[in-house]
mmCIF file of C-alpha atoms and ligand atoms in Angstrom:
data_model
loop_
_atom_site.group_PDB
_atom_site.id
_atom_site.type_symbol
_atom_site.label_atom_id
_atom_site.label_comp_id
_atom_site.label_asym_id
_atom_site.label_seq_id
_atom_site.Cartn_x
_atom_site.Cartn_y
_atom_site.Cartn_z
ATOM 1 C CA MET A 107 72.169 66.042 -150.086
ATOM 2 C CA LYS A 108 72.664 66.534 -146.360
ATOM 3 C CA ILE A 109 74.126 69.943 -145.565
ATOM 4 C CA THR A 110 74.842 72.076 -142.513
ATOM 5 C CA ILE A 111 74.282 75.793 -142.338
ATOM 6 C CA SER A 112 76.247 77.549 -139.600
ATOM 7 C CA ALA A 113 75.882 81.190 -138.571
ATOM 8 C CA ILE A 114 78.569 82.467 -136.214
ATOM 9 C CA LYS A 115 78.791 86.137 -135.260
ATOM 10 C CA ALA A 116 80.828 88.373 -133.029
ATOM 11 C CA ASP A 117 81.539 91.989 -132.247
ATOM 12 C CA VAL A 118 85.313 92.411 -132.418
ATOM 13 C CA GLY A 119 85.438 96.176 -132.760
ATOM 14 C CA SER A 120 83.536 99.065 -134.243
ATOM 15 C CA VAL A 121 83.842 102.601 -135.564
ATOM 16 C CA GLY A 122 82.567 105.593 -133.644
ATOM 17 C CA GLY A 123 81.531 103.590 -130.564
ATOM 18 C CA HIS A 124 79.235 100.553 -130.786
ATOM 19 C CA GLN A 125 78.003 101.526 -134.279
ATOM 20 C CA ILE A 126 79.413 99.439 -137.124
ATOM 21 C CA PRO A 127 82.545 97.385 -137.869
ATOM 22 C CA SER A 128 85.113 99.080 -140.122
ATOM 23 C CA GLN A 129 85.401 98.009 -143.746
ATOM 24 C CA LYS A 130 88.966 96.803 -143.095
ATOM 25 C CA LEU A 131 87.774 94.646 -140.204
ATOM 26 C CA VAL A 132 85.079 93.045 -142.363
ATOM 27 C CA GLU A 133 87.639 92.536 -145.138
ATOM 28 C CA ALA A 134 90.024 90.797 -142.742
ATOM 29 C CA ILE A 135 87.276 88.411 -141.629
ATOM 30 C CA THR A 136 86.191 87.810 -145.242
ATOM 31 C CA ASN A 137 89.737 87.133 -146.444
ATOM 32 C CA HIS A 138 90.396 84.674 -143.648
ATOM 33 C CA VAL A 139 87.214 82.711 -144.351
ATOM 34 C CA LYS A 140 87.893 82.796 -148.106
ATOM 35 C CA ASP A 141 91.457 81.475 -147.737
ATOM 36 C CA GLU A 142 91.199 79.082 -144.820
ATOM 37 C CA GLY A 143 87.638 77.965 -145.549
ATOM 38 C CA GLN A 144 88.421 76.585 -148.997
ATOM 39 C CA ARG A 145 88.807 72.958 -147.929
ATOM 40 C CA LEU A 146 86.062 73.158 -145.279
ATOM 41 C CA LEU A 147 83.165 75.097 -146.758
ATOM 42 C CA ILE A 148 80.909 74.786 -149.768
ATOM 43 C CA ASP A 149 79.936 78.448 -149.577
ATOM 44 C CA PHE A 150 79.868 81.454 -147.247
ATOM 45 C CA LYS A 151 78.501 85.008 -146.871
ATOM 46 C CA ILE A 152 79.766 87.754 -144.610
ATOM 47 C CA SER A 153 77.403 90.453 -143.366
ATOM 48 C CA HIS A 154 77.150 92.933 -140.534
ATOM 49 C CA SER A 155 74.246 94.268 -138.506
ATOM 50 C CA GLY A 156 75.025 97.107 -136.133
ATOM 51 C CA ASP A 157 78.489 96.397 -134.699
ATOM 52 C CA ASP A 158 78.327 92.621 -135.164
ATOM 53 C CA THR A 159 79.870 90.727 -138.076
ATOM 54 C CA ALA A 160 78.288 87.414 -139.059
ATOM 55 C CA ILE A 161 79.762 84.509 -140.994
ATOM 56 C CA LEU A 162 77.121 82.383 -142.712
ATOM 57 C CA MET A 163 78.551 79.071 -143.935
ATOM 58 C CA SER A 164 77.398 75.925 -145.716
ATOM 59 C CA HIS A 165 79.301 72.652 -145.373
ATOM 60 C CA THR A 166 78.855 68.921 -144.792
ATOM 61 C CA ARG A 167 80.546 68.579 -141.394
ATOM 62 C CA GLY A 168 77.467 68.686 -139.167
ATOM 63 C CA VAL A 169 76.760 71.019 -136.264
ATOM 64 C CA ASP A 170 79.359 71.724 -133.549
ATOM 65 C CA ASN A 171 82.203 70.862 -135.891
ATOM 66 C CA LYS A 172 85.541 71.848 -134.395
ATOM 67 C CA ASP A 173 87.150 72.896 -137.688
ATOM 68 C CA ILE A 174 84.223 75.088 -138.690
ATOM 69 C CA HIS A 175 84.113 76.764 -135.286
ATOM 70 C CA LYS A 176 87.882 77.281 -135.326
ATOM 71 C CA LEU A 177 87.653 78.845 -138.783
ATOM 72 C CA ALA A 178 85.156 81.403 -137.444
ATOM 73 C CA TRP A 179 87.119 81.982 -134.233
ATOM 74 C CA ASP A 180 90.361 82.560 -136.158
ATOM 75 C CA ALA A 181 88.559 84.914 -138.556
ATOM 76 C CA PHE A 182 87.384 86.972 -135.576
ATOM 77 C CA VAL A 183 90.950 86.933 -134.187
ATOM 78 C CA GLU A 184 92.112 88.374 -137.547
ATOM 79 C CA GLY A 185 89.338 90.977 -137.331
ATOM 80 C CA THR A 186 90.483 91.862 -133.801
ATOM 81 C CA LYS A 187 94.045 92.481 -135.044
ATOM 82 C CA VAL A 188 92.697 95.023 -137.535
ATOM 83 C CA ALA A 189 90.436 96.542 -134.871
ATOM 84 C CA LYS A 190 93.500 97.089 -132.657
ATOM 85 C CA GLU A 191 95.527 98.525 -135.544
ATOM 86 C CA GLN A 192 92.743 100.983 -136.304
ATOM 87 C CA GLY A 193 91.974 101.849 -132.683
ATOM 88 C CA LEU A 194 88.397 100.626 -133.053
ATOM 89 C CA TYR A 195 86.208 100.635 -129.998
ATOM 90 C CA GLY A 196 85.720 97.284 -128.245
ATOM 91 C CA ALA A 197 88.508 95.495 -130.153
ATOM 92 C CA GLY A 198 88.052 91.788 -129.467
ATOM 93 C CA GLN A 199 84.974 92.505 -127.335
ATOM 94 C CA ASP A 200 83.233 89.163 -127.848
ATOM 95 C CA LEU A 201 86.328 86.940 -127.736
ATOM 96 C CA LEU A 202 86.118 86.171 -124.036
ATOM 97 C CA LYS A 203 88.688 83.376 -123.891
ATOM 98 C CA ASP A 204 92.390 83.545 -124.731
ATOM 99 C CA ALA A 205 92.559 80.403 -126.796
ATOM 100 C CA PHE A 206 90.078 78.426 -128.885
ATOM 101 C CA SER A 207 88.938 75.177 -127.296
ATOM 102 C CA GLY A 208 86.809 73.069 -129.596
ATOM 103 C CA ASN A 209 83.616 75.112 -129.964
ATOM 104 C CA VAL A 210 82.763 78.826 -129.977
ATOM 105 C CA ARG A 211 79.806 78.198 -127.673
ATOM 106 C CA GLY A 212 80.693 79.503 -124.233
ATOM 107 C CA MET A 213 83.573 81.563 -125.624
ATOM 108 C CA GLY A 214 81.719 84.748 -126.588
ATOM 109 C CA PRO A 215 80.640 84.582 -130.250
ATOM 110 C CA GLY A 216 76.999 83.717 -130.905
ATOM 111 C CA SER A 217 76.232 80.710 -133.068
ATOM 112 C CA CYS A 218 73.324 78.753 -134.456
ATOM 113 C CA GLU A 219 73.449 75.833 -136.851
ATOM 114 C CA MET A 220 71.145 73.380 -138.572
ATOM 115 C CA GLU A 221 71.863 70.141 -140.423
ATOM 116 C CA PHE A 222 69.234 68.880 -142.836
ATOM 117 C CA GLU A 223 68.540 66.974 -146.014
ATOM 118 C CA GLU A 224 68.210 69.691 -148.658
ATOM 119 C CA ARG A 225 64.772 69.992 -150.219
ATOM 120 C CA PRO A 226 64.711 70.492 -154.017
ATOM 121 C CA ASN A 227 63.717 74.107 -153.232
ATOM 122 C CA GLU A 228 65.398 75.355 -150.100
ATOM 123 C CA PRO A 229 64.567 78.944 -149.068
ATOM 124 C CA PHE A 230 65.628 80.223 -145.665
ATOM 125 C CA ILE A 231 66.083 83.433 -143.705
ATOM 126 C CA PHE A 232 69.139 84.509 -141.767
ATOM 127 C CA PHE A 233 68.226 86.961 -138.991
ATOM 128 C CA ALA A 234 70.809 89.024 -137.103
ATOM 129 C CA ALA A 235 69.928 91.368 -134.257
ATOM 130 C CA ASP A 236 72.077 93.966 -132.516
ATOM 131 C CA LYS A 237 71.680 95.658 -129.109
ATOM 132 C CA THR A 238 69.412 92.937 -127.756
ATOM 133 C CA ASP A 239 69.547 89.321 -126.611
ATOM 134 C CA PRO A 240 68.341 85.905 -127.862
ATOM 135 C CA GLY A 241 64.990 86.295 -126.087
ATOM 136 C CA ALA A 242 64.165 88.958 -128.693
ATOM 137 C CA PHE A 243 63.300 86.071 -131.033
ATOM 138 C CA ASN A 244 60.763 84.522 -128.606
ATOM 139 C CA TYR A 245 57.903 86.702 -129.751
ATOM 140 C CA PRO A 246 58.355 86.291 -133.540
ATOM 141 C CA MET A 247 59.160 82.558 -133.237
ATOM 142 C CA TYR A 248 56.010 82.011 -131.173
ATOM 143 C CA ARG A 249 53.738 83.963 -133.466
ATOM 144 C CA GLY A 250 55.392 83.032 -136.767
ATOM 145 C CA PHE A 251 55.174 79.282 -136.166
ATOM 146 C CA ALA A 252 52.301 78.845 -133.711
ATOM 147 C CA ASP A 253 49.782 81.637 -134.271
ATOM 148 C CA PRO A 254 47.364 81.581 -137.251
ATOM 149 C CA PHE A 255 47.120 85.400 -137.043
ATOM 150 C CA HIS A 256 50.576 85.426 -138.635
ATOM 151 C CA ASN A 257 51.027 81.881 -139.850
ATOM 152 C CA ALA A 258 47.863 81.581 -141.909
ATOM 153 C CA GLY A 259 49.349 78.372 -143.274
ATOM 154 C CA LEU A 260 48.306 76.679 -140.029
ATOM 155 C CA LEU A 261 44.752 77.034 -141.349
ATOM 156 C CA LEU A 262 45.379 76.930 -145.076
ATOM 157 C CA ALA A 263 48.296 74.575 -145.710
ATOM 158 C CA PRO A 264 47.895 70.830 -144.986
ATOM 159 C CA ASP A 265 51.711 70.472 -144.703
ATOM 160 C CA MET A 266 51.685 72.340 -141.377
ATOM 161 C CA ALA A 267 48.527 70.839 -139.878
ATOM 162 C CA GLY A 268 50.556 68.709 -137.442
ATOM 163 C CA GLY A 269 52.007 71.778 -135.744
ATOM 164 C CA PHE A 270 55.513 72.308 -134.415
ATOM 165 C CA GLU A 271 57.807 71.193 -131.633
ATOM 166 C CA TYR A 272 59.716 73.894 -129.721
ATOM 167 C CA THR A 273 62.884 73.347 -127.719
ATOM 168 C CA VAL A 274 63.228 76.069 -125.080
ATOM 169 C CA MET A 275 66.387 76.725 -123.074
ATOM 170 C CA ASP A 276 66.619 78.023 -119.509
ATOM 171 C CA VAL A 277 69.435 80.506 -120.190
ATOM 172 C CA ASN A 278 69.907 81.368 -116.520
ATOM 173 C CA TYR A 279 71.130 77.854 -115.794
ATOM 174 C CA THR A 280 74.908 77.881 -116.147
ATOM 175 C CA GLU A 281 75.913 74.271 -115.333
ATOM 176 C CA GLY A 282 74.936 73.024 -118.770
ATOM 177 C CA ASP A 283 72.102 73.116 -121.298
ATOM 178 C CA ARG A 284 68.782 72.981 -119.419
ATOM 179 C CA VAL A 285 66.071 72.464 -122.044
ATOM 180 C CA ILE A 286 62.431 71.478 -122.428
ATOM 181 C CA THR A 287 60.537 70.338 -125.522
ATOM 182 C CA LEU A 288 56.912 71.406 -126.032
ATOM 183 C CA LYS A 289 54.481 70.493 -128.793
ATOM 184 C CA VAL A 290 52.038 72.992 -130.247
ATOM 185 C CA PRO A 291 49.123 73.318 -130.532
ATOM 186 C CA GLU A 292 48.554 70.989 -127.506
ATOM 187 C CA GLU A 293 51.062 72.719 -125.224
ATOM 188 C CA LEU A 294 50.618 76.249 -126.539
ATOM 189 C CA TYR A 295 49.831 77.739 -123.135
ATOM 190 C CA GLU A 296 52.785 75.977 -121.481
ATOM 191 C CA LEU A 297 54.990 77.424 -124.223
ATOM 192 C CA ALA A 298 53.443 80.857 -123.688
ATOM 193 C CA VAL A 299 54.159 80.945 -119.945
ATOM 194 C CA LEU A 300 57.833 80.262 -120.624
ATOM 195 C CA LEU A 301 58.313 82.555 -123.622
ATOM 196 C CA ARG A 302 56.684 85.512 -121.880
ATOM 197 C CA ASP A 303 59.932 85.743 -119.876
ATOM 198 C CA PRO A 304 62.494 86.186 -122.669
ATOM 199 C CA GLU A 305 65.426 86.904 -120.318
ATOM 200 C CA HIS A 306 65.027 83.476 -118.749
ATOM 201 C CA TYR A 307 63.499 81.097 -121.296
ATOM 202 C CA VAL A 308 64.599 81.299 -124.922
ATOM 203 C CA VAL A 309 63.485 79.445 -128.036
ATOM 204 C CA GLU A 310 66.465 77.352 -129.099
ATOM 205 C CA SER A 311 64.894 75.512 -132.034
ATOM 206 C CA VAL A 312 61.641 74.633 -133.775
ATOM 207 C CA ARG A 313 60.893 71.411 -135.668
ATOM 208 C CA SER A 314 58.086 70.318 -137.973
ATOM 209 C CA ARG A 315 56.053 67.605 -136.263
ATOM 210 C CA ALA A 316 54.894 66.214 -139.592
ATOM 211 C CA THR A 317 58.405 65.468 -140.876
ATOM 212 C CA GLY A 318 60.664 65.973 -137.821
ATOM 213 C CA ASP A 319 62.676 68.457 -139.902
ATOM 214 C CA ILE A 320 64.531 71.263 -138.227
ATOM 215 C CA GLY A 321 62.820 74.579 -139.061
ATOM 216 C CA ALA A 322 64.506 77.207 -136.918
ATOM 217 C CA VAL A 323 67.511 77.669 -134.636
ATOM 218 C CA VAL A 324 68.523 80.623 -132.437
ATOM 219 C CA SER A 325 71.867 81.414 -130.801
ATOM 220 C CA THR A 326 71.236 81.138 -127.071
ATOM 221 C CA SER A 327 74.532 81.976 -125.362
ATOM 222 C CA ARG A 328 74.550 84.594 -122.614
ATOM 223 C CA LEU A 329 77.718 86.667 -122.406
ATOM 224 C CA HIS A 330 77.252 87.547 -118.759
ATOM 225 C CA ASN A 331 76.975 83.862 -117.899
ATOM 226 C CA ILE A 332 80.390 83.384 -119.480
ATOM 227 C CA ALA A 333 82.107 86.543 -118.294
ATOM 228 C CA GLY A 334 80.329 86.926 -114.939
ATOM 229 C CA LYS A 335 79.876 90.627 -115.635
ATOM 230 C CA TYR A 336 78.368 92.901 -118.243
ATOM 231 C CA THR A 337 80.437 92.676 -121.442
ATOM 232 C CA GLY A 338 77.948 93.778 -124.081
ATOM 233 C CA LYS A 339 74.699 92.318 -125.280
ATOM 234 C CA ASP A 340 74.234 88.851 -126.672
ATOM 235 C CA ASP A 341 73.171 90.194 -130.052
ATOM 236 C CA PRO A 342 71.626 86.972 -131.398
ATOM 237 C CA VAL A 343 71.411 85.308 -134.801
ATOM 238 C CA ALA A 344 68.736 82.909 -136.050
ATOM 239 C CA LEU A 345 68.112 80.706 -139.075
ATOM 240 C CA VAL A 346 64.616 79.844 -140.275
ATOM 241 C CA ARG A 347 63.755 77.498 -143.159
ATOM 242 C CA THR A 348 60.576 78.579 -144.922
ATOM 243 C CA GLN A 349 57.754 77.328 -147.212
ATOM 244 C CA LYS A 350 56.084 73.915 -147.613
ATOM 245 C CA GLN A 351 56.233 72.163 -144.186
ATOM 246 C CA PHE A 352 57.343 75.479 -142.654
ATOM 247 C CA PRO A 353 55.687 78.919 -142.571
ATOM 248 C CA SER A 354 56.154 81.029 -145.696
ATOM 249 C CA SER A 355 58.866 83.688 -145.575
ATOM 250 C CA GLY A 356 56.167 86.343 -145.269
ATOM 251 C CA GLU A 357 54.520 84.538 -142.363
ATOM 252 C CA ILE A 358 57.848 84.393 -140.536
ATOM 253 C CA LEU A 359 58.414 88.126 -141.157
ATOM 254 C CA SER A 360 54.863 89.130 -140.217
ATOM 255 C CA PRO A 361 55.343 89.297 -136.386
ATOM 256 C CA TYR A 362 58.201 91.792 -136.829
ATOM 257 C CA ALA A 363 55.558 94.352 -137.832
ATOM 258 C CA THR A 364 54.704 94.600 -134.122
ATOM 259 C CA ALA A 365 58.102 96.209 -133.429
ATOM 260 C CA HIS A 366 57.849 94.447 -130.076
ATOM 261 C CA TYR A 367 59.657 95.724 -127.005
ATOM 262 C CA VAL A 368 62.919 93.960 -126.168
ATOM 263 C CA VAL A 369 65.694 94.322 -123.604
ATOM 264 C CA GLY A 370 68.864 95.943 -124.891
ATOM 265 C CA ASP A 371 69.747 99.287 -126.440
ATOM 266 C CA ASN A 372 72.118 101.509 -124.480
ATOM 267 C CA ARG A 373 74.403 99.452 -122.190
ATOM 268 C CA GLY A 374 72.095 96.501 -122.774
ATOM 269 C CA SER A 375 69.914 97.829 -119.989
ATOM 270 C CA HIS A 376 66.811 99.394 -121.489
ATOM 271 C CA ILE A 377 63.516 98.445 -123.055
ATOM 272 C CA VAL A 378 63.040 99.601 -126.662
ATOM 273 C CA ALA A 379 61.078 98.516 -129.716
ATOM 274 C CA LEU A 380 62.915 96.127 -132.056
ATOM 275 C CA MET A 381 63.379 97.922 -135.392
ATOM 276 C CA PRO A 382 63.492 95.787 -138.577
ATOM 277 C CA CYS A 383 66.394 97.335 -140.547
ATOM 278 C CA LYS A 384 68.233 96.902 -143.810
ATOM 279 C CA GLN A 385 71.386 94.813 -143.706
ATOM 280 C CA GLY A 386 74.487 96.794 -142.819
ATOM 281 C CA SER A 387 72.457 99.346 -140.837
ATOM 282 C CA ILE A 388 74.355 101.256 -138.199
ATOM 283 C CA ILE A 389 73.514 101.985 -134.567
ATOM 284 C CA SER A 390 72.787 105.530 -133.508
ATOM 285 C CA PHE A 391 70.113 106.841 -131.104
ATOM 286 C CA PHE A 392 70.891 105.977 -127.462
ATOM 287 C CA ASP A 393 73.326 103.281 -128.640
ATOM 288 C CA GLY A 394 70.396 101.753 -130.416
ATOM 289 C CA PRO A 395 67.673 101.235 -131.171
ATOM 290 C CA ALA A 396 67.738 97.445 -130.993
ATOM 291 C CA ILE A 397 67.705 96.313 -134.614
ATOM 292 C CA VAL A 398 67.034 93.122 -136.551
ATOM 293 C CA THR A 399 68.022 92.367 -140.139
ATOM 294 C CA ALA A 400 66.714 89.569 -142.364
ATOM 295 C CA ALA A 401 68.609 88.054 -145.286
ATOM 296 C CA GLY A 402 66.585 85.833 -147.615
ATOM 297 C CA LEU A 403 68.452 83.129 -149.570
ATOM 298 C CA CYS A 404 68.071 79.789 -151.248
ATOM 299 C CA VAL A 405 70.620 77.018 -151.060
ATOM 300 C CA HIS A 406 71.193 74.152 -153.526
ATOM 301 C CA ASN A 407 73.908 71.505 -153.137
ATOM 302 C CA GLY A 408 75.230 73.796 -150.430
ATOM 303 C CA LYS A 409 75.642 76.757 -152.800
ATOM 304 C CA PHE A 410 73.942 79.982 -151.733
ATOM 305 C CA THR A 411 72.088 82.297 -154.076
ATOM 306 C CA GLU A 412 72.546 86.032 -153.729
ATOM 307 C CA ILE A 413 71.016 87.575 -150.611
ATOM 308 C CA VAL A 414 67.777 89.525 -150.812
ATOM 309 C CA ASP A 415 67.268 92.078 -148.070
ATOM 310 C CA LEU A 416 63.839 91.243 -146.680
ATOM 311 C CA PHE A 417 63.399 94.448 -144.654
ATOM 312 C CA ASP A 418 64.400 96.635 -147.634
ATOM 313 C CA GLN A 419 60.853 97.150 -148.839
ATOM 314 C CA PRO A 420 58.542 100.185 -148.417
ATOM 315 C CA PHE A 421 56.235 98.336 -146.004
ATOM 316 C CA TRP A 422 58.979 98.294 -143.384
ATOM 317 C CA ASP A 423 59.502 102.083 -143.562
ATOM 318 C CA VAL A 424 56.190 102.462 -141.739
ATOM 319 C CA ILE A 425 57.234 99.842 -139.186
ATOM 320 C CA ARG A 426 60.559 101.622 -138.655
ATOM 321 C CA ASN A 427 58.597 104.806 -137.875
ATOM 322 C CA LYS A 428 56.359 102.840 -135.547
ATOM 323 C CA ALA A 429 59.418 101.394 -133.787
ATOM 324 C CA THR A 430 60.873 104.897 -133.425
ATOM 325 C CA GLU A 431 57.658 106.182 -131.888
ATOM 326 C CA LYS A 432 57.372 103.239 -129.500
ATOM 327 C CA THR A 433 61.007 103.665 -128.467
ATOM 328 C CA LEU A 434 60.631 107.416 -127.923
ATOM 329 C CA ALA A 435 57.497 106.829 -125.889
ATOM 330 C CA ILE A 436 59.258 104.592 -123.386
ATOM 331 C CA ARG A 437 62.517 106.598 -123.482
ATOM 332 C CA ASP A 438 60.481 109.547 -122.162
ATOM 333 C CA GLN A 439 60.596 107.968 -118.708
ATOM 334 C CA GLY A 440 64.352 107.358 -118.766
ATOM 335 C CA PHE A 441 65.436 104.739 -116.271
ATOM 336 C CA PHE A 442 62.250 104.584 -114.217
ATOM 337 C CA GLY A 443 60.297 101.357 -113.759
ATOM 338 C CA ALA A 444 59.414 99.522 -116.955
ATOM 339 C CA ALA A 445 61.803 101.631 -119.084
ATOM 340 C CA MET A 446 64.845 99.820 -117.727
ATOM 341 C CA ALA A 447 65.739 96.122 -117.949
ATOM 342 C CA PRO A 448 64.636 93.797 -115.114
ATOM 343 C CA MET A 449 66.926 93.535 -112.068
ATOM 344 C CA GLU A 450 68.362 90.123 -113.077
ATOM 345 C CA GLU A 451 69.803 91.774 -116.192
ATOM 346 C CA LEU A 452 71.180 94.724 -114.236
ATOM 347 C CA GLU A 453 72.848 92.384 -111.743
ATOM 348 C CA TYR A 454 75.799 92.360 -114.102
ATOM 349 C CA THR A 455 76.177 96.150 -114.094
ATOM 350 C CA GLY A 456 77.187 98.897 -111.668
ATOM 351 C CA VAL A 457 73.654 99.177 -110.291
ATOM 352 C CA VAL A 458 74.176 96.238 -107.953
ATOM 353 C CA GLN A 459 77.459 97.580 -106.527
ATOM 354 C CA ARG A 460 75.740 100.881 -105.739
ATOM 355 C CA ILE A 461 72.806 99.134 -104.084
ATOM 356 C CA LYS A 462 75.264 97.068 -101.991
ATOM 357 C CA GLU A 463 76.972 100.249 -100.797
ATOM 358 C CA LEU A 464 73.648 101.918 -100.032
ATOM 359 C CA ASP A 465 72.455 98.808 -98.240
ATOM 360 C CA LYS A 466 75.021 99.406 -95.486
ATOM 361 C CA LYS A 467 73.585 102.883 -94.907
ATOM 362 C CA PHE A 468 69.977 101.761 -94.528
ATOM 363 C CA THR A 469 68.666 101.867 -90.977
ATOM 364 C CA ILE A 470 65.641 100.199 -89.449
ATOM 365 C CA ARG A 471 63.648 102.833 -87.583
ATOM 366 C CA LYS A 472 62.915 101.862 -83.978
ATOM 367 C CA GLU A 473 59.332 102.320 -82.751
HETATM 368 P P1 LIG B 147 53.634 78.464 -152.653
HETATM 369 O O1 LIG B 147 52.285 77.912 -152.969
HETATM 370 O O2 LIG B 147 54.330 78.982 -153.862
HETATM 371 O O3 LIG B 147 54.465 77.602 -151.767
HETATM 372 O O4 LIG B 147 53.390 79.799 -151.788
HETATM 373 C C1 LIG B 147 52.701 79.708 -150.635
HETATM 374 C C2 LIG B 147 52.179 81.023 -150.330
HETATM 375 O O5 LIG B 147 51.187 81.432 -150.847
HETATM 376 C C3 LIG B 147 52.885 81.829 -149.328
HETATM 377 O O6 LIG B 147 52.096 82.864 -148.838
HETATM 378 P P1 LIG B 148 77.175 95.712 -128.111
HETATM 379 O O1 LIG B 148 76.831 94.517 -127.278
HETATM 380 O O2 LIG B 148 76.457 95.719 -129.415
HETATM 381 O O3 LIG B 148 78.659 95.837 -128.281
HETATM 382 O O4 LIG B 148 76.641 96.995 -127.368
HETATM 383 C C1 LIG B 148 77.230 97.418 -126.223
HETATM 384 C C2 LIG B 148 76.428 98.483 -125.560
HETATM 385 O O5 LIG B 148 75.926 98.250 -124.517
HETATM 386 C C3 LIG B 148 76.279 99.793 -126.170
HETATM 387 O O6 LIG B 148 75.710 100.722 -125.286
HETATM 388 MG MG1 LIG B 149 80.026 96.594 -129.429
HETATM 389 MG MG1 LIG B 150 76.535 94.353 -130.988
#
């Protein structure tokens, strides 16, 4: 059976600051999807990570389906109404357009979708990150699919011997989707030179070269490209199919043990270590740290199993401590040098206005 899995997420308001959506807000989104999704969806799950609420859906309408996107948009509109009623912070934050127009892409919410012929056994992982941007997935997608240090299956499993094909998007290009496709292992170094710059080049999808099957998709929208100013982080979602022709679930999770540094955290403008957290985790220290959650599921005839929380396991407690230590280490130097996001990211904040003002006061000293 050919199914589509769609993950669409947005921040439409949160309690206490940018911490967590209210229960009522999540209920409003859930009720809308339950009622209005009946004729559209096979199944759905609602979850939240930090202040973002995600709608995970299965259906047979393919990717970029107008009705599916409208369902999610309208659910977030319902959530916004509750956020306003409750005086939540950032009510409607990620709904950047007044009216829905065909597709949530370019309108604020983040989305990623994959259509595929269901395997008899179909495990996958739904990742959601808060206080960071889509480039946060570059490192784990590179290492999880292309590096035998993490993906031992590249050495051990004949199903993956052909390698993978990455589609990478230039997210600074705003006229349309500017993409490149690279095959690993042959073009591993070409892939590496792009992915090392996660604010510019972002993994959009990964396919198995042996079967052509879609293996991973990442939401790649950039809020500041849409709004023209800083409106919050892009807090990405990703879907990864696992096992057989794809890395095992554990191989995909393995790179997260690095707690790699990402751009995000407070005002989306700092460098902190990405902390793998349990689903539903809240945001705290310095409007962060940047977090990632991982829901493990199987799907059959479009029906989801229960979710298992893949970072709710004692191993990850040590990694959470490591992430805390790495974050504190760089936070020690505040806004200086490498502790703050690169200038292109800050261009959308007050820093640039200040520099413009100061620029007028600079003088060139005569000999
Ligand atoms: P299966 O042989 O059950 O697919 O598991 C592969 C594996 O060992 C993952 O690490
Ligand atoms: P969100 O993008 O998660 O709303 O975070 C905004 C922010 O910058 C908090 O400091
Ligand atoms: Mg927010
Ligand atoms: Mg958020």
